[in-house]
Tab-separated table of C-alpha atoms in Angstrom:
chain	number	residue	atom	x	y	z
L	1	UNK	CA	95.889	79.522	104.739
L	2	UNK	CA	96.456	81.610	101.443
L	3	UNK	CA	100.143	80.954	100.278
L	4	UNK	CA	101.284	83.407	97.557
L	5	UNK	CA	104.170	81.222	95.953
L	6	UNK	CA	105.357	77.521	96.089
L	7	UNK	CA	106.822	77.407	99.617
L	8	UNK	CA	110.222	75.490	99.920
L	9	UNK	CA	110.526	72.729	102.626
L	10	UNK	CA	112.650	75.194	104.887
L	11	UNK	CA	109.715	77.721	104.283
L	12	UNK	CA	106.999	75.564	105.588
L	13	UNK	CA	109.131	74.126	108.679
L	14	UNK	CA	110.333	77.618	109.821
L	15	UNK	CA	106.993	78.719	109.367
L	16	UNK	CA	105.497	75.841	111.629
L	17	UNK	CA	108.176	76.303	114.111
L	18	UNK	CA	107.350	80.422	114.427
L	19	UNK	CA	103.716	79.495	115.167
L	20	UNK	CA	102.729	80.486	118.599
L	21	UNK	CA	101.042	77.198	119.173
L	22	UNK	CA	102.400	73.892	118.001
L	23	UNK	CA	99.690	71.828	118.866
L	24	UNK	CA	97.472	69.425	117.144
L	25	UNK	CA	95.468	71.930	115.551
L	26	UNK	CA	98.401	73.635	114.108
L	27	UNK	CA	99.983	70.597	113.075
L	28	UNK	CA	96.929	69.156	111.565
L	29	UNK	CA	96.309	72.525	109.421
L	30	UNK	CA	100.322	72.207	108.049
L	31	UNK	CA	99.616	68.639	107.384
L	32	UNK	CA	96.699	69.329	105.414
L	33	UNK	CA	98.427	72.088	103.559
L	34	UNK	CA	101.619	70.431	102.828
L	35	UNK	CA	101.288	66.706	102.966
L	36	UNK	CA	104.538	66.417	100.990
L	37	UNK	CA	106.326	67.380	104.072
L	38	UNK	CA	104.208	65.306	106.715
L	39	UNK	CA	106.809	63.102	108.185
L	40	UNK	CA	108.999	66.323	108.574
L	41	UNK	CA	106.382	68.293	110.235
L	42	UNK	CA	105.709	65.718	112.763
L	43	UNK	CA	109.403	65.094	113.183
L	44	UNK	CA	109.693	69.065	114.026
L	45	UNK	CA	106.533	68.996	116.170
L	46	UNK	CA	108.370	66.365	118.451
L	47	UNK	CA	111.450	68.474	118.878
L	48	UNK	CA	109.437	71.524	119.679
L	49	UNK	CA	107.778	69.513	122.394
L	50	UNK	CA	110.936	68.400	123.725
L	51	UNK	CA	111.805	68.863	127.481
L	52	UNK	CA	114.632	71.209	127.255
L	53	UNK	CA	116.468	71.157	130.489
L	54	UNK	CA	119.317	73.915	130.245
L	55	UNK	CA	122.437	72.270	131.072
L	56	UNK	CA	123.994	74.586	133.837
L	57	UNK	CA	127.115	72.541	134.217
L	58	UNK	CA	130.464	74.137	133.016
L	59	UNK	CA	131.053	73.572	129.500
L	60	UNK	CA	132.852	70.644	128.648
L	61	UNK	CA	136.693	71.035	127.046
L	62	UNK	CA	135.053	69.774	123.978
L	63	UNK	CA	132.366	72.286	123.765
L	64	UNK	CA	134.953	74.996	124.807
L	65	UNK	CA	137.068	73.781	121.747
L	66	UNK	CA	133.952	73.970	119.723
L	67	UNK	CA	133.132	77.380	120.439
L	68	UNK	CA	137.147	78.445	120.052
L	69	UNK	CA	136.814	76.678	116.726
L	70	UNK	CA	133.718	78.322	115.834
L	71	UNK	CA	135.098	81.814	116.459
L	72	UNK	CA	138.350	81.391	114.591
L	73	UNK	CA	136.647	80.193	111.667
L	74	UNK	CA	134.476	83.415	111.809
L	75	UNK	CA	137.338	85.755	111.954
L	76	UNK	CA	139.156	83.910	109.191
L	77	UNK	CA	136.218	83.733	106.950
L	78	UNK	CA	135.469	87.341	107.249
L	79	UNK	CA	139.318	88.467	107.167
L	80	UNK	CA	139.057	90.861	104.211
L	81	UNK	CA	135.510	90.683	103.596
L	82	UNK	CA	133.709	94.014	104.214
L	83	UNK	CA	129.921	93.997	104.367
L	84	UNK	CA	128.131	96.442	102.447
L	85	UNK	CA	127.032	98.702	105.110
L	86	UNK	CA	123.924	100.070	103.001
L	87	UNK	CA	122.705	96.554	103.418
L	88	UNK	CA	121.395	97.558	106.879
L	89	UNK	CA	118.944	100.480	105.708
L	90	UNK	CA	115.546	100.309	104.510
L	91	UNK	CA	114.795	102.572	101.784
L	92	UNK	CA	113.046	105.443	104.170
L	93	UNK	CA	116.519	105.137	105.931
L	94	UNK	CA	118.162	105.710	102.918
L	95	UNK	CA	116.078	108.908	102.049
L	96	UNK	CA	117.049	110.234	105.628
L	97	UNK	CA	120.788	109.495	105.081
L	98	UNK	CA	120.365	111.288	101.697
L	99	UNK	CA	118.802	114.342	103.371
L	100	UNK	CA	121.589	114.585	106.035
L	101	UNK	CA	124.133	114.539	103.467
L	102	UNK	CA	122.673	117.194	101.403
L	103	UNK	CA	122.381	115.206	98.208
L	104	UNK	CA	119.712	113.441	96.218
L	105	UNK	CA	118.819	109.960	96.890
L	106	UNK	CA	120.045	109.036	93.437
L	107	UNK	CA	123.637	109.871	94.609
L	108	UNK	CA	123.313	107.607	97.811
L	109	UNK	CA	122.059	104.634	95.621
L	110	UNK	CA	124.956	105.055	93.402
L	111	UNK	CA	127.344	104.695	96.457
L	112	UNK	CA	125.161	101.627	97.548
L	113	UNK	CA	125.649	100.040	94.144
L	114	UNK	CA	129.205	100.751	93.908
L	115	UNK	CA	129.087	102.993	91.016
L	116	UNK	CA	131.130	105.874	92.269
L	117	UNK	CA	134.987	106.233	92.037
L	118	UNK	CA	135.773	106.716	96.026
L	119	UNK	CA	139.001	108.616	95.277
L	120	UNK	CA	136.958	111.326	93.454
L	121	UNK	CA	135.055	111.882	96.817
L	122	UNK	CA	136.230	114.754	99.166
L	123	UNK	CA	137.333	112.870	102.352
L	124	UNK	CA	135.293	115.161	104.596
L	125	UNK	CA	132.190	113.906	102.579
L	126	UNK	CA	133.506	110.332	102.986
L	127	UNK	CA	133.878	110.534	106.617
L	128	UNK	CA	130.331	111.882	107.115
L	129	UNK	CA	128.820	109.277	104.824
L	130	UNK	CA	130.989	106.711	106.932
L	131	UNK	CA	130.070	107.983	109.921
L	132	UNK	CA	126.244	108.010	109.369
L	133	UNK	CA	126.455	104.296	108.292
L	134	UNK	CA	128.187	103.599	111.759
L	135	UNK	CA	131.515	102.348	109.912
L	136	UNK	CA	134.907	103.242	109.961
L	137	UNK	CA	136.113	105.207	106.636
L	138	UNK	CA	138.479	102.174	105.887
L	139	UNK	CA	135.598	99.706	106.209
L	140	UNK	CA	133.390	101.946	103.845
L	141	UNK	CA	136.347	102.183	101.272
L	142	UNK	CA	136.857	98.452	101.464
L	143	UNK	CA	133.047	97.422	101.091
L	144	UNK	CA	131.887	100.208	98.497
L	145	UNK	CA	134.801	100.074	96.076
L	146	UNK	CA	133.146	99.934	92.623
L	147	UNK	CA	132.600	96.142	91.508
L	148	UNK	CA	131.187	95.047	88.010
L	149	UNK	CA	127.628	94.170	89.244
L	150	UNK	CA	125.397	96.203	91.350
L	151	UNK	CA	124.515	94.763	94.546
L	152	UNK	CA	120.966	96.505	95.226
L	153	UNK	CA	117.990	96.410	93.149
L	154	UNK	CA	115.889	99.701	93.584
L	155	UNK	CA	112.220	99.553	94.025
L	156	UNK	CA	111.391	102.980	93.226
L	157	UNK	CA	111.500	105.289	90.144
L	158	UNK	CA	114.631	107.636	90.015
L	159	UNK	CA	114.339	111.271	89.464
L	160	UNK	CA	116.762	111.479	86.517
L	161	UNK	CA	118.411	108.851	84.223
L	162	UNK	CA	121.819	107.326	85.403
L	163	UNK	CA	124.897	107.625	83.343
L	164	UNK	CA	124.509	103.541	83.490
L	165	UNK	CA	126.287	100.851	85.284
L	166	UNK	CA	130.039	101.596	84.993
L	167	UNK	CA	131.477	103.657	87.916
L	168	UNK	CA	131.687	107.642	87.584
L	169	UNK	CA	133.420	110.197	89.433
L	170	UNK	CA	131.750	112.125	92.364
L	171	UNK	CA	131.202	115.138	90.404
L	172	UNK	CA	129.236	113.142	87.425
L	173	UNK	CA	127.208	111.249	89.753
L	174	UNK	CA	125.993	114.842	91.388
L	175	UNK	CA	125.539	116.360	87.972
L	176	UNK	CA	123.398	113.275	86.555
L	177	UNK	CA	121.343	113.839	89.779
L	178	UNK	CA	120.569	117.308	88.970
L	179	UNK	CA	122.573	118.817	91.670
L	180	UNK	CA	123.163	122.501	90.771
L	181	UNK	CA	126.562	123.787	90.194
L	182	UNK	CA	126.840	125.892	93.372
L	183	UNK	CA	125.774	122.715	95.434
L	184	UNK	CA	128.510	120.857	93.476
L	185	UNK	CA	131.055	123.077	94.181
L	186	UNK	CA	130.381	123.470	97.793
L	187	UNK	CA	130.488	119.549	98.166
L	188	UNK	CA	133.687	118.966	95.958
L	189	UNK	CA	135.493	121.776	97.698
L	190	UNK	CA	135.134	120.230	101.085
L	191	UNK	CA	138.538	119.858	102.468
L	192	UNK	CA	140.532	122.072	100.033
B	1	UNK	CA	116.407	102.729	115.798
B	2	UNK	CA	115.786	99.100	115.662
B	3	UNK	CA	115.978	97.621	112.158
B	4	UNK	CA	112.830	95.522	111.037
B	5	UNK	CA	112.927	92.088	110.040
B	6	UNK	CA	112.737	91.325	106.178
B	7	UNK	CA	111.620	87.657	105.901
B	8	UNK	CA	108.051	87.330	104.850
B	9	UNK	CA	105.503	84.728	105.900
B	10	UNK	CA	103.870	82.039	103.739
B	11	UNK	CA	101.245	84.374	103.114
B	12	UNK	CA	103.414	87.251	102.120
B	13	UNK	CA	103.714	89.552	105.162
B	14	UNK	CA	106.700	90.614	106.671
B	15	UNK	CA	107.510	88.896	109.934
B	16	UNK	CA	107.331	91.156	113.056
B	17	UNK	CA	109.499	90.142	116.365
B	18	UNK	CA	107.358	89.375	119.458
B	19	UNK	CA	106.109	92.323	121.593
B	20	UNK	CA	108.148	91.724	124.474
B	21	UNK	CA	111.437	91.001	122.292
B	22	UNK	CA	110.901	94.431	120.407
B	23	UNK	CA	110.446	96.082	123.438
B	24	UNK	CA	113.640	94.746	125.148
B	25	UNK	CA	115.706	95.661	122.013
B	26	UNK	CA	114.403	99.392	122.362
B	27	UNK	CA	115.749	99.191	126.093
B	28	UNK	CA	119.191	97.642	125.236
B	29	UNK	CA	119.750	99.857	122.649
B	30	UNK	CA	120.537	102.729	125.180
B	31	UNK	CA	123.174	100.395	127.002
B	32	UNK	CA	126.870	100.863	126.622
B	33	UNK	CA	128.571	98.125	125.233
B	34	UNK	CA	130.469	96.932	128.362
B	35	UNK	CA	126.974	97.023	130.273
B	36	UNK	CA	125.550	94.775	127.694
B	37	UNK	CA	127.870	92.271	127.678
B	38	UNK	CA	127.697	92.160	131.454
B	39	UNK	CA	124.092	91.339	130.976
B	40	UNK	CA	124.115	88.942	128.299
B	41	UNK	CA	126.563	86.647	130.805
B	42	UNK	CA	123.595	86.382	133.015
B	43	UNK	CA	122.856	82.709	132.564
B	44	UNK	CA	119.337	82.785	134.541
B	45	UNK	CA	116.458	83.498	132.441
B	46	UNK	CA	114.337	84.472	135.171
B	47	UNK	CA	116.895	87.275	136.119
B	48	UNK	CA	114.873	90.698	134.957
B	49	UNK	CA	118.176	91.697	133.473
B	50	UNK	CA	118.616	88.533	131.390
B	51	UNK	CA	119.016	89.222	127.599
B	52	UNK	CA	117.133	86.854	125.414
B	53	UNK	CA	119.023	85.214	122.801
B	54	UNK	CA	116.638	86.796	120.116
B	55	UNK	CA	118.004	90.226	121.367
B	56	UNK	CA	121.557	88.913	121.816
B	57	UNK	CA	121.556	87.764	118.143
B	58	UNK	CA	120.018	91.189	117.024
B	59	UNK	CA	122.989	93.162	118.782
B	60	UNK	CA	125.442	90.376	117.094
B	61	UNK	CA	123.900	91.118	113.437
B	62	UNK	CA	123.806	94.914	114.149
B	63	UNK	CA	127.037	95.467	115.571
B	64	UNK	CA	128.754	98.385	114.935
B	65	UNK	CA	132.503	98.484	113.626
B	66	UNK	CA	133.667	101.116	115.963
B	67	UNK	CA	132.913	99.040	118.967
B	68	UNK	CA	135.435	96.872	120.476
B	69	UNK	CA	136.197	93.654	118.843
B	70	UNK	CA	136.828	91.971	122.326
B	71	UNK	CA	133.329	92.648	123.145
B	72	UNK	CA	132.132	91.307	120.096
B	73	UNK	CA	133.830	87.995	120.612
B	74	UNK	CA	132.465	87.822	123.916
B	75	UNK	CA	128.676	88.319	122.936
B	76	UNK	CA	129.664	85.841	119.889
B	77	UNK	CA	131.007	83.327	122.440
B	78	UNK	CA	127.802	83.628	124.775
B	79	UNK	CA	125.650	82.823	121.962
B	80	UNK	CA	127.430	79.784	121.089
B	81	UNK	CA	127.346	78.540	124.712
B	82	UNK	CA	123.900	79.345	124.760
B	83	UNK	CA	123.158	77.049	122.055
B	84	UNK	CA	125.154	74.114	123.235
B	85	UNK	CA	123.422	74.492	126.596
B	86	UNK	CA	119.879	73.612	124.816
B	87	UNK	CA	121.177	70.587	122.845
B	88	UNK	CA	121.221	67.258	124.465
B	89	UNK	CA	124.360	66.336	125.696
B	90	UNK	CA	126.073	63.175	124.867
B	91	UNK	CA	126.221	60.964	127.603
B	92	UNK	CA	129.533	59.423	128.679
B	93	UNK	CA	130.399	56.326	127.016
B	94	UNK	CA	130.538	55.492	123.108
B	95	UNK	CA	127.049	54.181	122.543
B	96	UNK	CA	125.199	54.734	119.387
B	97	UNK	CA	122.825	57.601	120.966
B	98	UNK	CA	125.715	59.330	122.234
B	99	UNK	CA	127.569	59.626	119.181
B	100	UNK	CA	124.132	60.811	117.499
B	101	UNK	CA	124.084	63.489	119.802
B	102	UNK	CA	127.583	64.496	119.370
B	103	UNK	CA	127.010	64.838	115.579
B	104	UNK	CA	123.701	66.779	116.142
B	105	UNK	CA	125.688	69.303	118.388
B	106	UNK	CA	128.169	69.698	115.729
B	107	UNK	CA	125.855	70.335	112.939
B	108	UNK	CA	123.243	72.558	114.736
B	109	UNK	CA	126.194	74.732	115.818
B	110	UNK	CA	127.943	74.341	112.520
B	111	UNK	CA	125.060	75.330	110.528
B	112	UNK	CA	124.188	78.198	112.653
B	113	UNK	CA	127.459	79.544	112.249
B	114	UNK	CA	127.449	79.341	108.616
B	115	UNK	CA	124.185	81.577	108.650
B	116	UNK	CA	126.081	84.239	110.874
B	117	UNK	CA	129.018	84.219	108.507
B	118	UNK	CA	126.632	84.515	105.159
B	119	UNK	CA	124.618	87.284	107.063
B	120	UNK	CA	128.035	89.374	107.692
B	121	UNK	CA	128.512	89.439	104.136
B	122	UNK	CA	124.872	90.230	103.100
B	123	UNK	CA	121.935	90.298	104.863
B	124	UNK	CA	120.369	86.633	105.172
B	125	UNK	CA	116.663	86.663	106.209
B	126	UNK	CA	116.864	83.222	107.439
B	127	UNK	CA	118.341	84.389	110.486
B	128	UNK	CA	115.317	86.526	111.141
B	129	UNK	CA	113.593	83.178	112.326
B	130	UNK	CA	116.267	83.063	115.183
B	131	UNK	CA	115.191	86.801	116.128
B	132	UNK	CA	111.504	85.871	116.119
B	133	UNK	CA	111.668	82.777	118.351
B	134	UNK	CA	115.258	81.487	118.781
B	135	UNK	CA	114.635	78.502	120.716
B	136	UNK	CA	112.159	77.251	118.153
B	137	UNK	CA	114.411	77.859	115.546
B	138	UNK	CA	117.199	76.077	116.975
B	139	UNK	CA	114.398	73.164	117.480
B	140	UNK	CA	114.035	73.008	113.951
B	141	UNK	CA	117.629	73.088	113.189
B	142	UNK	CA	118.063	70.194	115.491
B	143	UNK	CA	114.978	68.345	113.672
B	144	UNK	CA	117.019	68.401	110.385
B	145	UNK	CA	120.240	67.245	111.781
B	146	UNK	CA	118.665	64.676	113.679
B	147	UNK	CA	116.706	63.248	110.791
B	148	UNK	CA	119.701	63.396	108.586
B	149	UNK	CA	122.375	61.798	110.980
B	150	UNK	CA	119.887	59.084	111.787
B	151	UNK	CA	118.957	58.392	108.172
B	152	UNK	CA	122.937	58.037	107.329
B	153	UNK	CA	123.612	56.125	110.445
B	154	UNK	CA	120.852	53.726	109.212
B	155	UNK	CA	119.240	53.484	112.528
B	156	UNK	CA	119.607	50.616	114.868
B	157	UNK	CA	117.017	47.875	114.780
B	158	UNK	CA	113.769	49.157	116.417
B	159	UNK	CA	113.476	48.152	120.166
B	160	UNK	CA	110.406	45.687	120.514
B	161	UNK	CA	108.919	43.994	123.463
B	162	UNK	CA	110.262	40.499	122.590
B	163	UNK	CA	112.025	38.599	120.044
B	164	UNK	CA	108.897	37.010	118.687
B	165	UNK	CA	107.431	40.497	117.726
B	166	UNK	CA	104.039	39.490	119.484
B	167	UNK	CA	102.567	41.773	121.768
B	168	UNK	CA	101.467	39.939	125.309
B	169	UNK	CA	97.896	40.676	125.463
B	170	UNK	CA	98.229	42.333	128.581
B	171	UNK	CA	100.492	44.925	127.191
B	172	UNK	CA	98.371	45.141	124.455
B	173	UNK	CA	95.429	46.052	126.627
B	174	UNK	CA	97.640	48.281	128.572
B	175	UNK	CA	98.588	50.288	125.505
B	176	UNK	CA	95.078	50.416	124.279
B	177	UNK	CA	93.601	51.888	127.699
B	178	UNK	CA	96.500	54.717	127.718
B	179	UNK	CA	95.275	58.149	127.042
B	180	UNK	CA	97.975	59.877	124.788
B	181	UNK	CA	96.927	63.054	125.863
B	182	UNK	CA	98.089	62.727	129.409
B	183	UNK	CA	100.331	59.573	129.236
B	184	UNK	CA	103.052	61.705	130.840
B	185	UNK	CA	100.619	63.683	132.966
B	186	UNK	CA	102.205	64.179	136.392
B	187	UNK	CA	105.646	62.942	135.014
B	188	UNK	CA	108.614	64.460	136.566
B	189	UNK	CA	111.710	65.467	134.472
B	190	UNK	CA	113.552	62.044	134.950
B	191	UNK	CA	110.317	60.253	133.358
B	192	UNK	CA	110.270	62.581	130.566
B	193	UNK	CA	113.720	62.453	129.712
B	194	UNK	CA	113.721	58.752	129.912
B	195	UNK	CA	110.770	58.352	127.523
B	196	UNK	CA	112.224	60.878	125.057
B	197	UNK	CA	115.602	59.208	125.083
B	198	UNK	CA	113.915	55.962	124.323
B	199	UNK	CA	111.978	57.341	121.544
B	200	UNK	CA	115.086	58.731	120.242
B	201	UNK	CA	116.292	54.981	119.869
B	202	UNK	CA	113.030	53.998	117.787
B	203	UNK	CA	112.933	53.437	114.259
B	204	UNK	CA	111.382	56.369	112.156
B	205	UNK	CA	108.187	54.582	111.687
B	206	UNK	CA	107.701	53.803	115.330
B	207	UNK	CA	108.707	57.364	116.484
B	208	UNK	CA	106.313	59.118	113.843
B	209	UNK	CA	103.458	56.872	115.138
B	210	UNK	CA	104.062	57.696	118.964
B	211	UNK	CA	104.680	61.463	118.003
B	212	UNK	CA	101.184	61.523	116.204
B	213	UNK	CA	99.628	59.326	118.959
B	214	UNK	CA	100.686	61.235	122.022
B	215	UNK	CA	98.706	64.394	120.083
B	216	UNK	CA	95.696	62.285	119.920
B	217	UNK	CA	95.775	61.757	116.110
B	218	UNK	CA	93.320	58.752	115.677
B	219	UNK	CA	94.973	55.814	113.906
B	220	UNK	CA	92.191	55.613	111.535
B	221	UNK	CA	88.866	57.053	110.768
B	222	UNK	CA	85.913	56.559	108.428
B	223	UNK	CA	85.747	60.417	108.042
B	224	UNK	CA	87.803	60.882	104.745
B	225	UNK	CA	88.815	64.417	105.590
B	226	UNK	CA	90.107	63.367	108.987
B	227	UNK	CA	93.930	63.704	109.608
B	228	UNK	CA	94.882	60.117	110.456
B	229	UNK	CA	98.287	58.300	111.409
B	230	UNK	CA	97.421	55.816	108.858
B	231	UNK	CA	96.952	58.631	106.068
B	232	UNK	CA	100.263	60.200	106.936
B	233	UNK	CA	102.348	57.025	107.052
B	234	UNK	CA	100.557	55.254	104.142
B	235	UNK	CA	100.168	52.242	106.026
B	236	UNK	CA	96.905	50.272	107.291
B	237	UNK	CA	95.097	50.668	110.391
B	238	UNK	CA	96.262	47.095	111.505
B	239	UNK	CA	99.769	47.927	110.635
B	240	UNK	CA	99.946	51.252	112.403
B	241	UNK	CA	98.297	49.640	115.597
B	242	UNK	CA	100.778	47.150	115.589
B	243	UNK	CA	103.748	49.688	115.363
B	244	UNK	CA	102.094	51.800	118.532
B	245	UNK	CA	101.699	48.888	120.326
B	246	UNK	CA	105.350	47.460	119.866
B	247	UNK	CA	106.745	50.908	120.487
B	248	UNK	CA	104.560	51.533	123.619
B	249	UNK	CA	105.446	47.960	124.910
B	250	UNK	CA	109.311	48.807	124.543
B	251	UNK	CA	108.622	52.144	126.174
B	252	UNK	CA	107.274	50.493	129.166
B	253	UNK	CA	110.338	47.774	129.584
B	254	UNK	CA	112.354	50.730	129.112
B	255	UNK	CA	110.887	53.238	131.504
B	256	UNK	CA	108.352	51.359	133.059
B	257	UNK	CA	109.388	51.837	136.807
B	258	UNK	CA	109.338	55.797	135.966
B	259	UNK	CA	106.139	55.722	134.324
B	260	UNK	CA	104.690	53.650	137.017
B	261	UNK	CA	105.750	56.286	139.433
B	262	UNK	CA	103.954	58.972	137.370
B	263	UNK	CA	100.668	56.992	137.263
B	264	UNK	CA	100.767	56.596	140.881
B	265	UNK	CA	100.955	60.314	141.240
B	266	UNK	CA	98.293	60.969	139.086
B	267	UNK	CA	94.937	62.688	140.780
B	268	UNK	CA	92.094	60.394	141.062
B	269	UNK	CA	89.529	61.083	138.111
B	270	UNK	CA	86.026	62.180	139.070
B	271	UNK	CA	83.672	59.688	137.564
B	272	UNK	CA	80.259	58.459	138.028
């Protein structure tokens, strides 16, 4: 087993759990490679082989209360927290998004990194962008309003230098990305 | 489009979902929300319309904001229920094992829900494990919880065969004659559950020895490369043998009747 980095205890235990076979051969392989986690691996192997009988009785009132508490906490903790919708997209998917919107990928990345003043974006463009991200415009505005630090790290070279980490207007972002004047006018005039 | 996983294996490759799950996700992607919820409510995993928990989790993680909040709530609660149904249920009565099991239920569910919340804010690749093998990932979570809770509870005095700590010769002979690979062969569910509950009550050392012994790890070996119980525990062969024999004797005391029934049901071996 070739390991590229020093895995944590969690990495090792989850990796063992995800193996298709948890028998002696696999356990022994892990015990040899990760002796420091020996007792944890053995304990886990026992759990993985435990007889699981699915409880088909109605939920107890204790369990029902557990679930209700969990749901309440989930709602409360997420109230006002908007997930960055770009988080769900891989790099190729971002490229497809840029193509649909008719803008360079650099502009999409600027939105993703919260570097565009959203009040400078024409509402129809915002609506199309939110639609492509499968979220409501309000959620998008909450999630992608500029913050000090960028949330995404790009893994590829950009076509033109950005104007820096500070938020810019939509028009400036288009200009920095090399969008022609004619296309800029068309994009900016949407909704007027 | 079904989003790929992002978690990497120990060797650096991106994990992929099991084929059956990936295929099911593609099918489910076509379903309307109300139809999806109805199928997720099916509890019988043998039903062809059953939605595996891996797929249920994927849909929760990739829930679209324009979909109904009520549908999301329903899916969320179904997943919670499924987790609780596979965790050992506390028996009635305040014995230590029941209390431990209650704590395990709380901790496993709580920790899983923390991951869900974290993932909602920013992709948490640890949840990917649950999309690969939900039951196995929960088993890992259960193992963590039980180790922590038992360590904190400073486990009860290990069960022993008798107060003197000596093992009757007959029991020692019996323990040595057991074939660990099939010591529960033919055993029914009651027998297995009895044994597992009894092992749950053991000390960590006894539990470790029994687990390794049941997987045919040798107690000791002249071959230095071989993984042995002595090596993993850092104890002498004699000590490990004593731990094993005491644990097996105690298991026999606790589950003896059930195990004898299991022995009686074993088919005769063809020797000679």
